[in-house]
């Protein structure tokens, strides 16, 4: 007799040394309408997400259900943190695997933009197994909020360059917005 148990419940590794994280439902990726859907939708599935202030740095972290590749062959993968100051969207921090791992930061209020592609991002991006981490040192940025709320969305495109291809998406937190924790 074989018994198979499956759950779409949250994953919590229970590590008390970690700051509060947005623990996400596993397997809640949504695949939109369109042709050529991505084959490995679990790449877009967020397990945990958090934003932590560590001294002068702000660390954005996402843990996925599987290891993150350096590229998505034939497709594209994007992580996007929308940053809200007093309820208004003010910054967008994104990472993608389109041409290899690249992170960028854009102000929605000014003409500021920076990227790891040209080494102008005030920080760095790392991928280790199933974790994507972007560490910013925002001290030189004008109008960077001391406290803010955030949301994270993922988008996996199985046929990059085809605007009608189906996208696999996930969001963190599942409801509402996350807050910055001191770490």
Coordinates of C-alpha atoms in Angstrom, one line a residue:
X1 CA 0.0 0.0 0.0
X2 CA 1.3 3.4 -1.0
X3 CA 0.0 6.5 0.7
X4 CA 0.7 9.9 -0.9
X5 CA 0.1 13.0 1.1
X6 CA 0.2 16.4 -0.6
X7 CA -0.3 19.8 0.9
X8 CA -0.5 23.3 -0.5
X9 CA 0.2 24.7 2.9
X10 CA 2.9 27.1 3.9
X11 CA 6.4 26.0 4.4
X12 CA 8.1 27.1 7.7
X13 CA 11.6 25.8 8.6
X14 CA 11.1 27.2 12.1
X15 CA 14.5 28.8 12.3
X16 CA 14.1 31.5 15.1
X17 CA 17.4 33.2 14.1
X18 CA 15.8 34.3 10.8
X19 CA 13.7 37.5 10.7
X20 CA 10.0 37.4 10.1
X21 CA 9.4 36.3 6.6
X22 CA 6.4 36.1 4.3
X23 CA 5.9 32.4 4.3
X24 CA 4.1 31.5 1.1
X25 CA 1.8 28.8 -0.1
X26 CA 3.7 26.2 -2.1
X27 CA 2.2 25.4 -5.5
X28 CA 0.2 28.6 -5.9
X29 CA 1.7 29.6 -9.2
X30 CA -0.9 30.9 -11.6
X31 CA -0.4 30.2 -15.3
X32 CA -2.1 32.9 -17.5
X33 CA -3.8 32.4 -20.8
X34 CA -1.8 32.1 -24.0
X35 CA 0.3 29.8 -26.0
X36 CA 3.7 28.3 -25.2
X37 CA 3.3 28.1 -21.4
X38 CA 6.5 27.6 -19.3
X39 CA 7.4 24.0 -18.8
X40 CA 8.8 24.3 -15.3
X41 CA 6.4 26.6 -13.5
X42 CA 7.8 25.7 -10.1
X43 CA 10.7 28.1 -10.8
X44 CA 8.2 31.0 -10.3
X45 CA 6.9 29.6 -7.0
X46 CA 8.0 31.7 -4.0
X47 CA 8.4 29.8 -0.7
X48 CA 9.6 32.7 1.4
X49 CA 10.4 36.4 1.0
X50 CA 11.7 39.0 3.3
X51 CA 13.3 42.5 3.4
X52 CA 15.8 43.1 6.2
X53 CA 17.7 46.2 7.3
X54 CA 21.3 45.3 8.3
X55 CA 23.1 48.5 9.3
X56 CA 23.4 50.7 6.2
X57 CA 22.3 47.9 3.9
X58 CA 18.9 46.6 3.0
X59 CA 18.7 42.9 2.0
X60 CA 15.9 41.6 -0.3
X61 CA 15.6 37.9 -0.3
X62 CA 13.4 35.3 -2.1
X63 CA 13.5 31.6 -1.6
X64 CA 12.0 29.5 -4.4
X65 CA 10.8 25.9 -4.5
X66 CA 13.7 24.8 -6.6
X67 CA 17.3 25.9 -7.4
X68 CA 17.5 29.0 -9.6
X69 CA 19.4 28.5 -12.9
X70 CA 21.7 31.2 -14.3
X71 CA 19.5 31.4 -17.4
X72 CA 16.1 30.2 -18.6
X73 CA 16.7 28.6 -22.0
X74 CA 14.3 30.2 -24.5
X75 CA 12.3 32.0 -21.8
X76 CA 12.7 34.6 -19.1
X77 CA 12.4 34.8 -15.4
X78 CA 11.8 38.0 -13.4
X79 CA 11.5 38.9 -9.7
X80 CA 10.0 42.4 -9.0
X81 CA 9.8 44.1 -5.6
X82 CA 7.5 47.1 -5.6
X83 CA 8.5 49.5 -2.8
X84 CA 5.8 51.7 -1.1
X85 CA 6.5 54.8 0.9
X86 CA 3.5 56.0 2.8
X87 CA 1.3 53.9 0.6
X88 CA 2.7 55.3 -2.7
X89 CA 4.8 53.1 -5.1
X90 CA 8.2 54.8 -5.2
X91 CA 10.9 52.3 -6.3
X92 CA 11.1 49.1 -8.3
X93 CA 13.8 46.6 -7.6
X94 CA 14.0 43.8 -10.1
X95 CA 16.1 40.8 -11.0
X96 CA 16.0 38.7 -14.2
X97 CA 17.7 35.8 -15.9
X98 CA 17.1 37.0 -19.5
X99 CA 20.7 37.5 -20.4
X100 CA 22.1 36.0 -17.2
X101 CA 21.5 37.2 -13.7
X102 CA 20.9 41.0 -13.7
X103 CA 19.4 43.3 -11.0
X104 CA 18.2 46.8 -11.5
X105 CA 16.7 49.6 -9.4
X106 CA 14.4 52.3 -10.7
X107 CA 12.7 55.2 -9.1
X108 CA 9.1 55.8 -10.1
X109 CA 9.3 59.4 -8.8
X110 CA 12.6 60.6 -10.6
X111 CA 14.7 59.6 -13.5
X112 CA 17.0 57.4 -11.4
X113 CA 18.0 53.9 -12.7
X114 CA 20.9 51.6 -12.0
X115 CA 21.8 48.0 -12.7
X116 CA 24.4 45.3 -12.1
X117 CA 24.7 45.1 -15.9
X118 CA 26.8 48.3 -15.9
X119 CA 27.9 48.1 -12.2
X120 CA 25.9 51.2 -11.3
X121 CA 23.6 49.4 -8.8
X122 CA 24.5 50.5 -5.2
X123 CA 24.7 46.8 -4.2
X124 CA 25.0 43.3 -5.5
X125 CA 22.9 40.3 -6.4
X126 CA 23.6 36.7 -5.6
X127 CA 22.0 33.4 -6.4
X128 CA 22.8 30.4 -4.1
X129 CA 20.7 27.3 -4.7
X130 CA 17.1 28.2 -4.3
X131 CA 17.8 31.7 -2.8
X132 CA 18.0 35.1 -4.7
X133 CA 19.5 37.9 -2.6
X134 CA 19.9 41.5 -3.6
X135 CA 21.8 43.6 -1.1
X136 CA 21.5 47.4 -1.5
X137 CA 23.4 50.2 0.2
X138 CA 20.9 53.0 -0.4
X139 CA 22.8 55.7 1.5
X140 CA 23.7 57.6 -1.7
X141 CA 20.1 57.4 -3.1
X142 CA 17.9 60.5 -2.9
X143 CA 14.5 59.9 -1.5
X144 CA 15.1 56.3 -0.3
X145 CA 12.6 55.6 2.4
X146 CA 13.8 54.7 5.9
X147 CA 10.7 52.5 6.5
X148 CA 8.6 51.1 3.6
X149 CA 6.3 48.3 2.6
X150 CA 6.9 45.9 -0.3
X151 CA 5.4 43.3 -2.5
X152 CA 7.3 40.7 -4.6
X153 CA 6.0 39.2 -7.8
X154 CA 7.6 36.6 -10.1
X155 CA 7.0 36.2 -13.8
X156 CA 8.2 33.2 -15.8
X157 CA 7.8 33.4 -19.5
X158 CA 8.2 30.2 -21.5
X159 CA 8.6 31.9 -24.8
X160 CA 10.5 35.1 -24.3
X161 CA 9.8 37.6 -27.1
X162 CA 6.3 36.2 -27.8
X163 CA 3.8 38.7 -26.3
X164 CA 1.0 36.1 -26.5
X165 CA 2.9 33.4 -24.5
X166 CA 1.4 32.3 -21.2
X167 CA 3.2 33.5 -18.1
X168 CA 3.5 31.7 -14.7
X169 CA 3.3 34.1 -11.8
X170 CA 3.4 34.2 -8.0
X171 CA 3.3 36.9 -5.3
X172 CA 4.5 37.5 -1.8
X173 CA 3.0 38.1 0.6
X174 CA -0.1 36.2 -0.5
X175 CA -2.1 39.1 1.0
X176 CA -1.2 42.7 1.8
X177 CA 2.3 44.0 1.9
X178 CA 5.5 43.1 3.7
X179 CA 7.4 45.3 6.0
X180 CA 11.1 45.9 6.6
X181 CA 12.5 44.0 9.5
X182 CA 15.7 44.9 11.5
X183 CA 18.2 42.0 11.3

